[in-house]
Amino acid sequence: MGFQIAIDGPAGAGKSTIARIVAKKLGFVYIDTGAMYRALGLFFADRHVPLDDEKTVESFLPEADVSLEMSGGVQHVLLNGVDVNNRIRTEEAGMAASKVSTYRAVRKKLVECQQEIAGNLDVVMDGRDIGTVVLKNAPLKIFLTASPRVRAMRRMLDLQELGQKADPDEIERDIRARDRQDMNRTESPLRQAEDAVLLDSSDLSVEEVTERILELVRERRSE
Ligand code: DC
């Protein structure tokens, strides 16, 4: 069995940045599960499927194939064989992902796929339900959070780097809406696993959060 690190938390907490660095430092495989939900969100948006119509979403689901491919040390998400990495990082794709991720059939499909990818590998996996559902037995679980304002400011910088226009108040509103949707859904709502370590990164640098996690890995591995 590999050593699994589960990182959960709300949108914009810095999960993927941290998870990617931790994975690199440890030589583990990084799996971004949000990218998989975002790819599915795109699939339905491209087909103009009404996202709040669960039955129709479910009926289209068998036509969507989401897979991950590593190239140049970077994870690429493929939707029906097409690389959609450049299309998934918009607020629209995030909201579509958040919406379709409330459906049981969608979650079942992706959770099975994620468990299969993790297999016996050493992995760092981030998402909303990794410690509570996908990798329930992971020896290290982190719940990474930060205040909505701090998360909005970070997301704004990310979007600016991608050349997208960004208004911090609008982003904060989106973040709060997405938190509500992710935390209040019936299927695997976002919550801290009982055995997860809570890390609030509002006043911590990326290096400080990374170091804290690496310290926890050292502790858990020597136990
Ligand atoms: O982490 P992210 O912003 O890329 O995730 C996009 C959406 O996908 C998020 O709002 C909820 C959903 N998601 C989920 O339900 N479960 C996961 N493991 C990962 C993401």
PDB file of C-alpha atoms in Angstrom, residues 42 57 65 73 92 142 151 180 206 209 219:
ATOM      1  CA  LEU A  42     -17.437  21.560 -19.167  1.00  0.00           C
ATOM      2  CA  VAL A  57     -27.217  15.156 -16.455  1.00  0.00           C
ATOM      3  CA  ASP A  65     -14.921  10.010 -20.230  1.00  0.00           C
ATOM      4  CA  GLY A  73       5.622  16.500 -14.959  1.00  0.00           C
ATOM      5  CA  GLU A  92     -17.801  29.276 -14.936  1.00  0.00           C
ATOM      6  CA  ILE A 142      -5.228  17.734   6.007  1.00  0.00           C
ATOM      7  CA  ARG A 151      -9.027  33.132  -0.730  1.00  0.00           C
ATOM      8  CA  ARG A 180     -22.454  27.131   0.528  1.00  0.00           C
ATOM      9  CA  VAL A 206       3.018  28.633   0.979  1.00  0.00           C
ATOM     10  CA  VAL A 209       2.106  25.375   5.057  1.00  0.00           C
ATOM     11  CA  GLU A 219       5.950  12.042  11.996  1.00  0.00           C
TER      12      GLU A 219
END
